[in-house]
Amino acid sequence: MSDGVRYDPVAAYELDRRWDAQADQMNTLIKELDSTTVTGLPPAARDAARTFLASWRSTAVEAKVASEVYADELRETGVLYENLDAEIARRMRALGGGA
């Protein structure tokens, strides 16, 4: 192709798999945070503990969504590159240029 853009489908699929794995980990964390209780803490500490857990849950939700978006975008970009390469090869064959 050119010296500008290089696409490695193996790397892209490995990266999207890792982003999916991170999203799964965040789902697990969210469930654990949702099931965590503060009843064993002294009453004076419960509000702070609830705030702490809610903050971590919010962070986990944001990380999960970001991970899902990154994985989806990598897959979509990979398909676009593969389709572009196939179209270039098709046109080159039609011109008698090989590829």
PDB file of N, CA, C and O in Angstrom, residues 30-58:
ATOM      1  N   ILE A  30     -19.067  -3.169  38.957  1.00  0.00           N
ATOM      2  CA  ILE A  30     -20.321  -2.454  39.220  1.00  0.00           C
ATOM      3  C   ILE A  30     -21.257  -3.328  40.054  1.00  0.00           C
ATOM      4  O   ILE A  30     -21.861  -2.866  41.025  1.00  0.00           O
ATOM      5  N   LYS A  31     -21.368  -4.605  39.704  1.00  0.00           N
ATOM      6  CA  LYS A  31     -22.223  -5.521  40.475  1.00  0.00           C
ATOM      7  C   LYS A  31     -21.729  -5.664  41.907  1.00  0.00           C
ATOM      8  O   LYS A  31     -22.532  -5.687  42.849  1.00  0.00           O
ATOM      9  N   GLU A  32     -20.412  -5.754  42.072  1.00  0.00           N
ATOM     10  CA  GLU A  32     -19.855  -5.864  43.422  1.00  0.00           C
ATOM     11  C   GLU A  32     -20.116  -4.597  44.231  1.00  0.00           C
ATOM     12  O   GLU A  32     -20.471  -4.667  45.413  1.00  0.00           O
ATOM     13  N   LEU A  33     -19.947  -3.455  43.606  1.00  0.00           N
ATOM     14  CA  LEU A  33     -20.214  -2.193  44.305  1.00  0.00           C
ATOM     15  C   LEU A  33     -21.688  -2.077  44.659  1.00  0.00           C
ATOM     16  O   LEU A  33     -22.029  -1.598  45.753  1.00  0.00           O
ATOM     17  N   ASP A  34     -22.567  -2.506  43.759  1.00  0.00           N
ATOM     18  CA  ASP A  34     -24.004  -2.443  44.028  1.00  0.00           C
ATOM     19  C   ASP A  34     -24.418  -3.356  45.183  1.00  0.00           C
ATOM     20  O   ASP A  34     -25.392  -3.068  45.880  1.00  0.00           O
ATOM     21  N   SER A  35     -23.689  -4.437  45.362  1.00  0.00           N
ATOM     22  CA  SER A  35     -24.061  -5.376  46.425  1.00  0.00           C
ATOM     23  C   SER A  35     -23.343  -5.096  47.750  1.00  0.00           C
ATOM     24  O   SER A  35     -23.613  -5.754  48.748  1.00  0.00           O
ATOM     25  N   THR A  36     -22.458  -4.121  47.749  1.00  0.00           N
ATOM     26  CA  THR A  36     -21.723  -3.781  48.967  1.00  0.00           C
ATOM     27  C   THR A  36     -22.630  -3.012  49.919  1.00  0.00           C
ATOM     28  O   THR A  36     -23.328  -2.089  49.520  1.00  0.00           O
ATOM     29  N   THR A  37     -22.590  -3.409  51.176  1.00  0.00           N
ATOM     30  CA  THR A  37     -23.394  -2.710  52.183  1.00  0.00           C
ATOM     31  C   THR A  37     -22.477  -1.959  53.143  1.00  0.00           C
ATOM     32  O   THR A  37     -21.296  -2.287  53.281  1.00  0.00           O
ATOM     33  N   VAL A  38     -23.051  -0.983  53.773  1.00  0.00           N
ATOM     34  CA  VAL A  38     -22.294  -0.189  54.752  1.00  0.00           C
ATOM     35  C   VAL A  38     -22.825  -0.432  56.161  1.00  0.00           C
ATOM     36  O   VAL A  38     -22.430   0.257  57.094  1.00  0.00           O
ATOM     37  N   THR A  39     -23.666  -1.445  56.312  1.00  0.00           N
ATOM     38  CA  THR A  39     -24.303  -1.683  57.616  1.00  0.00           C
ATOM     39  C   THR A  39     -23.314  -2.061  58.708  1.00  0.00           C
ATOM     40  O   THR A  39     -23.591  -1.834  59.877  1.00  0.00           O
ATOM     41  N   GLY A  40     -22.177  -2.610  58.353  1.00  0.00           N
ATOM     42  CA  GLY A  40     -21.192  -2.984  59.366  1.00  0.00           C
ATOM     43  C   GLY A  40     -20.365  -1.819  59.878  1.00  0.00           C
ATOM     44  O   GLY A  40     -19.593  -1.968  60.828  1.00  0.00           O
ATOM     45  N   LEU A  41     -20.529  -0.670  59.258  1.00  0.00           N
ATOM     46  CA  LEU A  41     -19.771   0.512  59.664  1.00  0.00           C
ATOM     47  C   LEU A  41     -20.516   1.281  60.756  1.00  0.00           C
ATOM     48  O   LEU A  41     -21.743   1.195  60.854  1.00  0.00           O
ATOM     49  N   PRO A  42     -19.796   2.070  61.520  1.00  0.00           N
ATOM     50  CA  PRO A  42     -20.479   2.921  62.491  1.00  0.00           C
ATOM     51  C   PRO A  42     -21.400   3.903  61.768  1.00  0.00           C
ATOM     52  O   PRO A  42     -21.097   4.320  60.635  1.00  0.00           O
ATOM     53  N   PRO A  43     -22.510   4.273  62.367  1.00  0.00           N
ATOM     54  CA  PRO A  43     -23.451   5.183  61.711  1.00  0.00           C
ATOM     55  C   PRO A  43     -22.800   6.470  61.198  1.00  0.00           C
ATOM     56  O   PRO A  43     -23.165   6.960  60.130  1.00  0.00           O
ATOM     57  N   ALA A  44     -21.828   6.981  61.894  1.00  0.00           N
ATOM     58  CA  ALA A  44     -21.178   8.229  61.490  1.00  0.00           C
ATOM     59  C   ALA A  44     -20.391   8.073  60.183  1.00  0.00           C
ATOM     60  O   ALA A  44     -20.151   9.049  59.483  1.00  0.00           O
ATOM     61  N   ALA A  45     -20.021   6.861  59.850  1.00  0.00           N
ATOM     62  CA  ALA A  45     -19.204   6.623  58.647  1.00  0.00           C
ATOM     63  C   ALA A  45     -20.022   6.184  57.438  1.00  0.00           C
ATOM     64  O   ALA A  45     -19.497   6.140  56.326  1.00  0.00           O
ATOM     65  N   ARG A  46     -21.268   5.888  57.637  1.00  0.00           N
ATOM     66  CA  ARG A  46     -22.070   5.312  56.557  1.00  0.00           C
ATOM     67  C   ARG A  46     -22.291   6.257  55.380  1.00  0.00           C
ATOM     68  O   ARG A  46     -22.198   5.828  54.222  1.00  0.00           O
ATOM     69  N   ASP A  47     -22.592   7.514  55.660  1.00  0.00           N
ATOM     70  CA  ASP A  47     -22.812   8.454  54.549  1.00  0.00           C
ATOM     71  C   ASP A  47     -21.545   8.621  53.715  1.00  0.00           C
ATOM     72  O   ASP A  47     -21.611   8.645  52.479  1.00  0.00           O
ATOM     73  N   ALA A  48     -20.410   8.735  54.370  1.00  0.00           N
ATOM     74  CA  ALA A  48     -19.146   8.862  53.642  1.00  0.00           C
ATOM     75  C   ALA A  48     -18.868   7.603  52.826  1.00  0.00           C
ATOM     76  O   ALA A  48     -18.401   7.685  51.678  1.00  0.00           O
ATOM     77  N   ALA A  49     -19.165   6.445  53.385  1.00  0.00           N
ATOM     78  CA  ALA A  49     -18.951   5.188  52.673  1.00  0.00           C
ATOM     79  C   ALA A  49     -19.877   5.088  51.464  1.00  0.00           C
ATOM     80  O   ALA A  49     -19.457   4.654  50.382  1.00  0.00           O
ATOM     81  N   ARG A  50     -21.128   5.509  51.610  1.00  0.00           N
ATOM     82  CA  ARG A  50     -22.064   5.500  50.472  1.00  0.00           C
ATOM     83  C   ARG A  50     -21.571   6.427  49.362  1.00  0.00           C
ATOM     84  O   ARG A  50     -21.624   6.086  48.180  1.00  0.00           O
ATOM     85  N   THR A  51     -21.089   7.600  49.748  1.00  0.00           N
ATOM     86  CA  THR A  51     -20.554   8.548  48.767  1.00  0.00           C
ATOM     87  C   THR A  51     -19.344   7.957  48.056  1.00  0.00           C
ATOM     88  O   THR A  51     -19.208   8.066  46.830  1.00  0.00           O
ATOM     89  N   PHE A  52     -18.463   7.314  48.812  1.00  0.00           N
ATOM     90  CA  PHE A  52     -17.278   6.671  48.252  1.00  0.00           C
ATOM     91  C   PHE A  52     -17.675   5.592  47.249  1.00  0.00           C
ATOM     92  O   PHE A  52     -17.157   5.547  46.127  1.00  0.00           O
ATOM     93  N   LEU A  53     -18.616   4.730  47.630  1.00  0.00           N
ATOM     94  CA  LEU A  53     -19.069   3.651  46.743  1.00  0.00           C
ATOM     95  C   LEU A  53     -19.755   4.210  45.497  1.00  0.00           C
ATOM     96  O   LEU A  53     -19.538   3.707  44.383  1.00  0.00           O
ATOM     97  N   ALA A  54     -20.559   5.245  45.659  1.00  0.00           N
ATOM     98  CA  ALA A  54     -21.237   5.846  44.511  1.00  0.00           C
ATOM     99  C   ALA A  54     -20.225   6.464  43.547  1.00  0.00           C
ATOM    100  O   ALA A  54     -20.377   6.361  42.323  1.00  0.00           O
ATOM    101  N   SER A  55     -19.190   7.070  44.089  1.00  0.00           N
ATOM    102  CA  SER A  55     -18.157   7.663  43.250  1.00  0.00           C
ATOM    103  C   SER A  55     -17.426   6.592  42.456  1.00  0.00           C
ATOM    104  O   SER A  55     -17.190   6.749  41.249  1.00  0.00           O
ATOM    105  N   TRP A  56     -17.076   5.509  43.117  1.00  0.00           N
ATOM    106  CA  TRP A  56     -16.390   4.418  42.409  1.00  0.00           C
ATOM    107  C   TRP A  56     -17.304   3.771  41.376  1.00  0.00           C
ATOM    108  O   TRP A  56     -16.871   3.391  40.298  1.00  0.00           O
ATOM    109  N   ARG A  57     -18.584   3.667  41.693  1.00  0.00           N
ATOM    110  CA  ARG A  57     -19.537   3.091  40.728  1.00  0.00           C
ATOM    111  C   ARG A  57     -19.620   3.971  39.487  1.00  0.00           C
ATOM    112  O   ARG A  57     -19.610   3.480  38.362  1.00  0.00           O
ATOM    113  N   SER A  58     -19.696   5.274  39.690  1.00  0.00           N
ATOM    114  CA  SER A  58     -19.752   6.204  38.566  1.00  0.00           C
ATOM    115  C   SER A  58     -18.502   6.080  37.694  1.00  0.00           C
ATOM    116  O   SER A  58     -18.597   6.055  36.461  1.00  0.00           O
TER     117      SER A  58
END
